Coordinates of C-alpha atoms in Angstrom, one line a residue:
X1 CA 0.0 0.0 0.0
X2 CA 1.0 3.7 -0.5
X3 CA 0.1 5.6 2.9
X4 CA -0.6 9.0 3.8
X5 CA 1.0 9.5 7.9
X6 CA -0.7 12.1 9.4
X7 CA 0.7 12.5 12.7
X8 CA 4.3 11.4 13.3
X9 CA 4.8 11.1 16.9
X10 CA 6.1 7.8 18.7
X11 CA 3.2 6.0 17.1
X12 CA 3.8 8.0 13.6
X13 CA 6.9 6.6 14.0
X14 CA 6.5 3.1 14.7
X15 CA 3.5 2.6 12.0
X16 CA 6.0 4.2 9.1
X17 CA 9.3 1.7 10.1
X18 CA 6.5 -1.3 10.3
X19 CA 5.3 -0.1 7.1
X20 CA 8.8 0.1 5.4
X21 CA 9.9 -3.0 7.3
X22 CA 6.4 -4.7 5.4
X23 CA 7.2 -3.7 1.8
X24 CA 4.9 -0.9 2.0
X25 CA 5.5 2.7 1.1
X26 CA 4.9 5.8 3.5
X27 CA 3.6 8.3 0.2
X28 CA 2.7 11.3 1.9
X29 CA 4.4 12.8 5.6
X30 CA 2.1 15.4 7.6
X31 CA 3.1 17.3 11.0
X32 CA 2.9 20.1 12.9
X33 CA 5.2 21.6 10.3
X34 CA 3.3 20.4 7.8
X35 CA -0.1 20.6 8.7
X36 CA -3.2 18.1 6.8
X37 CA -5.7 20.3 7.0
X38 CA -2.9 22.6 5.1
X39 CA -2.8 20.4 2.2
X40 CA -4.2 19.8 -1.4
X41 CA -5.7 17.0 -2.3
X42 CA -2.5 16.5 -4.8
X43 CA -0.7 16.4 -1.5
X44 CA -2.3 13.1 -0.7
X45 CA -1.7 11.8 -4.6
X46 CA -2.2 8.2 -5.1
X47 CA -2.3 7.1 -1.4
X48 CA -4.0 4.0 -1.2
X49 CA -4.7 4.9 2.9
X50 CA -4.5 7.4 5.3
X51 CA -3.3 6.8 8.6
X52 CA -3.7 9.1 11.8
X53 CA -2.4 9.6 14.7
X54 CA -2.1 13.4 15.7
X55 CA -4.1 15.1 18.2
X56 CA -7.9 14.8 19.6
X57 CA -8.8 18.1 18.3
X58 CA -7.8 17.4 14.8
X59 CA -9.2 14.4 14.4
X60 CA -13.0 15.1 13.2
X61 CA -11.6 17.7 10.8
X62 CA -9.0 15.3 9.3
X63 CA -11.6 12.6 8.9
X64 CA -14.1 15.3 7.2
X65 CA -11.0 16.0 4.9
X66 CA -10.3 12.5 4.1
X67 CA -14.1 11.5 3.5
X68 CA -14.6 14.7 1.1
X69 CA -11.2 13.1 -0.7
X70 CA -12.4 10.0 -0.8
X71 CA -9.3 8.6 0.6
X72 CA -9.7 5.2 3.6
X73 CA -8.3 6.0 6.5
X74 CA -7.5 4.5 9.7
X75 CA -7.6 6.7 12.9
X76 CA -6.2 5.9 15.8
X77 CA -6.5 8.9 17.5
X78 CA -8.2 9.3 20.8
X79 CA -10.3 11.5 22.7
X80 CA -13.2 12.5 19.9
X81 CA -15.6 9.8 20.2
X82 CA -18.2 12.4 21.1
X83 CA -18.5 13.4 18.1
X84 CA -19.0 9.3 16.8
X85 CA -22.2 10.2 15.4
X86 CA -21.5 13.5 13.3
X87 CA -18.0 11.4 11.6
X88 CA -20.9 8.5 10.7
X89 CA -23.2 11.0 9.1
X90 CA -20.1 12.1 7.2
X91 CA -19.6 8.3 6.2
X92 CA -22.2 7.9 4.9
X93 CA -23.1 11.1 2.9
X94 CA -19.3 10.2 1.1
X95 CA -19.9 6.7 0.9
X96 CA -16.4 6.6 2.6
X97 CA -14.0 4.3 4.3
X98 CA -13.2 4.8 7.9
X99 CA -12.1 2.2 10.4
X100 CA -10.8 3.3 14.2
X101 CA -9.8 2.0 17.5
X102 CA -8.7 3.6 20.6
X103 CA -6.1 0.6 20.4
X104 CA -4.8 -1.6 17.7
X105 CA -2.9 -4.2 19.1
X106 CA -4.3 -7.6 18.1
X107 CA -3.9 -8.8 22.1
X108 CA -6.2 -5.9 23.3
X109 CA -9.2 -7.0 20.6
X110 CA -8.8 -10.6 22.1
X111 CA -9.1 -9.4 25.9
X112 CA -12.2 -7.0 25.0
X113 CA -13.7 -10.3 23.0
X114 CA -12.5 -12.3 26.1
X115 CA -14.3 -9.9 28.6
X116 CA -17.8 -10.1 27.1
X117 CA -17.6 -13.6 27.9
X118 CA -16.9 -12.7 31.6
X119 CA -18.9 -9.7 31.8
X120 CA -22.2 -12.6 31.8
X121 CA -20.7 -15.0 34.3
X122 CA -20.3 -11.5 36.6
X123 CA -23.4 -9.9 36.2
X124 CA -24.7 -13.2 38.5
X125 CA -22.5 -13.1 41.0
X126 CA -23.0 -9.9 42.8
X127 CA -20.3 -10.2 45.5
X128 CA -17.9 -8.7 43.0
X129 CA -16.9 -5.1 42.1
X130 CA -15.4 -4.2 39.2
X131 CA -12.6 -1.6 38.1
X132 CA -10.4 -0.4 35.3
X133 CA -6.5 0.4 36.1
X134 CA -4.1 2.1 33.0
X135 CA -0.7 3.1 33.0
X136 CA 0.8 4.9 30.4
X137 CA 3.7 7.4 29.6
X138 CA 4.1 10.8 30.6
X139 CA 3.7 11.8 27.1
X140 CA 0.1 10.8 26.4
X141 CA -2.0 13.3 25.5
X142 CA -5.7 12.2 27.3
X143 CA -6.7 10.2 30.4
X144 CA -8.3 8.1 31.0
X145 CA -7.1 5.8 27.7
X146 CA -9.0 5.5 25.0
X147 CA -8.5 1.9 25.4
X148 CA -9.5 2.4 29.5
X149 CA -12.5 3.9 28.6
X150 CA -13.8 1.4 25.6
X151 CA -13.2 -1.7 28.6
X152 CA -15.0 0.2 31.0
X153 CA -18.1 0.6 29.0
X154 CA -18.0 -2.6 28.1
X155 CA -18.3 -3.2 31.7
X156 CA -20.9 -1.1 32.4
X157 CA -22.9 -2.9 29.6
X158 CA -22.5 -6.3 30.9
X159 CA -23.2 -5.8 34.7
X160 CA -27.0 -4.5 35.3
X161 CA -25.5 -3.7 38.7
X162 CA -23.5 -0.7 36.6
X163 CA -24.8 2.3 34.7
X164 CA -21.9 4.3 34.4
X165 CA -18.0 5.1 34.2
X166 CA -16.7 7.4 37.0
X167 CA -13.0 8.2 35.6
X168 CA -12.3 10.7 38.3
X169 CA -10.3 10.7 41.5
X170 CA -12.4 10.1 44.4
X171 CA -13.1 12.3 47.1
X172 CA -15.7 9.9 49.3
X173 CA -17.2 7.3 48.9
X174 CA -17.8 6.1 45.4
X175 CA -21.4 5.7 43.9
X176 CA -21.7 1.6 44.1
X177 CA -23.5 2.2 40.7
X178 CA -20.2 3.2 38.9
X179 CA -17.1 1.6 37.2
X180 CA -14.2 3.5 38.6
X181 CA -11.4 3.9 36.1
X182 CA -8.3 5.0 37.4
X183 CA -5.3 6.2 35.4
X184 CA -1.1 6.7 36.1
X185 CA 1.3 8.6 33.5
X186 CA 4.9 7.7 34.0
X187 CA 7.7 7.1 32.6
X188 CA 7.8 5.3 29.4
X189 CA 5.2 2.7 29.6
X190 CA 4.1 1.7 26.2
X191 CA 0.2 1.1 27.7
X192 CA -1.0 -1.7 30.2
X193 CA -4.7 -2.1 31.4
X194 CA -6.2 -4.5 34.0
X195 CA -9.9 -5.1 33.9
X196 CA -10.6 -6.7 38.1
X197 CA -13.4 -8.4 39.5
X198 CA -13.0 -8.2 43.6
X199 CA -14.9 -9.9 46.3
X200 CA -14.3 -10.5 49.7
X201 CA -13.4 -13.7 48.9
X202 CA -10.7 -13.3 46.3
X203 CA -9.9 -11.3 42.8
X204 CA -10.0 -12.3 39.2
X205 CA -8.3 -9.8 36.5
X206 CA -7.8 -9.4 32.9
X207 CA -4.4 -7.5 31.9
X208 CA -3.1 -6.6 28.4
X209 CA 0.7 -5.6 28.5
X210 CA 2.3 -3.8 25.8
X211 CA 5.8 -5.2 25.4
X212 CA 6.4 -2.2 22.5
X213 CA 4.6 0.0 19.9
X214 CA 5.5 -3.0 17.3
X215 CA 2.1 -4.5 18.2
X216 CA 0.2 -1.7 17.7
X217 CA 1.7 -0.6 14.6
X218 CA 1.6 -4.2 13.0
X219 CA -2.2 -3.9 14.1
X220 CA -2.9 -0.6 12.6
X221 CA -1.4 -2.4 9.0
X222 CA -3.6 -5.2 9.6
X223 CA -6.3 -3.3 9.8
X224 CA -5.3 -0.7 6.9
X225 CA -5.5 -4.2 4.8
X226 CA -8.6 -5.2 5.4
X227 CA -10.3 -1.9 5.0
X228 CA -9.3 -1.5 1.4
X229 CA -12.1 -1.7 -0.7
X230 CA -14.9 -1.8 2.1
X231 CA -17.3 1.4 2.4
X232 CA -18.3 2.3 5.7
X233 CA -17.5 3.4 9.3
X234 CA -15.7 0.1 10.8
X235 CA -13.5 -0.5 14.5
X236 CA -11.2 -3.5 15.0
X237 CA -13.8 -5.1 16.1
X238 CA -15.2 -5.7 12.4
X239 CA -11.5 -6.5 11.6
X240 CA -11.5 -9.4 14.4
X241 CA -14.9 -10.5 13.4
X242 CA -13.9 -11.1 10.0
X243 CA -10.4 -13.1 11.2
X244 CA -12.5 -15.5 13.1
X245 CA -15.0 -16.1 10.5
X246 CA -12.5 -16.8 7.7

């Protein structure tokens, strides 16, 4: 594939040497220097994809720009998901190609998959509590995780006994109702999240560990694979669905 990096950060970075490193070829760079929303659509020339990872408040715009181009992209920026339902509207008026994740590494899709499962066996055993624990470098731009967040829903979603995410620090006691998500930036951590079930009794967790950015990168490729030639707003989960199916 030819691909258009917008955003070139530490996870800029990694996609482009995984891309390089998988005979693909990185067509098009854009930075703060060298800003997307700056460009013309010659800019772009024959990319096959897009791939983003710049800032939360770029985001929407760059995906407006990329579905008015008509050119796929896959976004793994964070922190805009509020706006989910405008960026479909824009799908579909374009009858364009968009596929994101607030994490691409392979390992987290399994655990989120794996977590459904145990999200039903929970929701009937009331004597345990559940919470959501990230760590990530000092360098990361929002907290909680994207990632954090997406678990913590799913949470909500498969316990009747929650309704809601509480990602803040608490001050007293915490509404019994919510999942607490709590978040630590230091250091160089590349991202680990624990999804824990505690009773009195004992405590059952699900952890992912990123060992590097490699995984997420190789992920992102995956994914930027598969999306070519599909029409439509997409997340990994599509991606994952499709692997298992095969």
């Amino acid at each position: 594939m030819k691909l258009a990096l917008v955003g070139t950060g530490q996870m800029g970075g990694a996609v482009a040497r995984e891309a390089e490193a998988d005979s693909h070829e990185v067509f098009a760079r854009f930075h703060s220097d060298r800003p997307f929303l700056e460009a013309s659509r010659s800019a772009v020339g024959e990319a096959d994809m897009a791939v983003d990872f710049s800032l939360p408040e770029l985001a929407v715009p760059h995906l407006r720009r990329c579905c008015e181009w008509q050119v796929p992209v896959v976004m793994g920026t964070t922190g805009w998901y509020d706006a989910l339902d405008d960026v479909r509207t824009l799908v579909q008026e374009h009858d364009a190609s968009v596929l994101y994740a607030p994490n691409f590494s392979i390992g987290v899709a399994v655990l989120s998959r794996a977590l459904g499962h145990v999200t039903t066996l929970m929701d009937a055993l009331d004597d345990y509590d559940a919470f959501v624990q990230e760590l990530h470098h000092t360098k990361k731009a929002d907290s909680p995780s994207g990632t954090a967040q997406m678990l913590a829903e799913q949470v909500v979603d498969g316990l009747s006994r929650k309704d809601h995410v509480e990602p803040e620090t608490q001050h007293q006691r915490i509404d019994p109702s919510a999942v607490h998500v709590s978040s630590t930036r230091a250091g160089t951590a590349f991202g680990e999240h624990t999804v824990a079930f505690d009773s009195p009794f004992d405590r059952v967790a699900l952890r992912h560990r990123a060992k590097n950015r490699r995984g997420f990168a190789a992920g992102v490729l995956r994914a930027a694979e598969w999306l070519r030639g599909r029409r439509g707003l997409f997340t990994l989960d599509d991606v994952l669905d499709d692997w298992l199916n095969a």
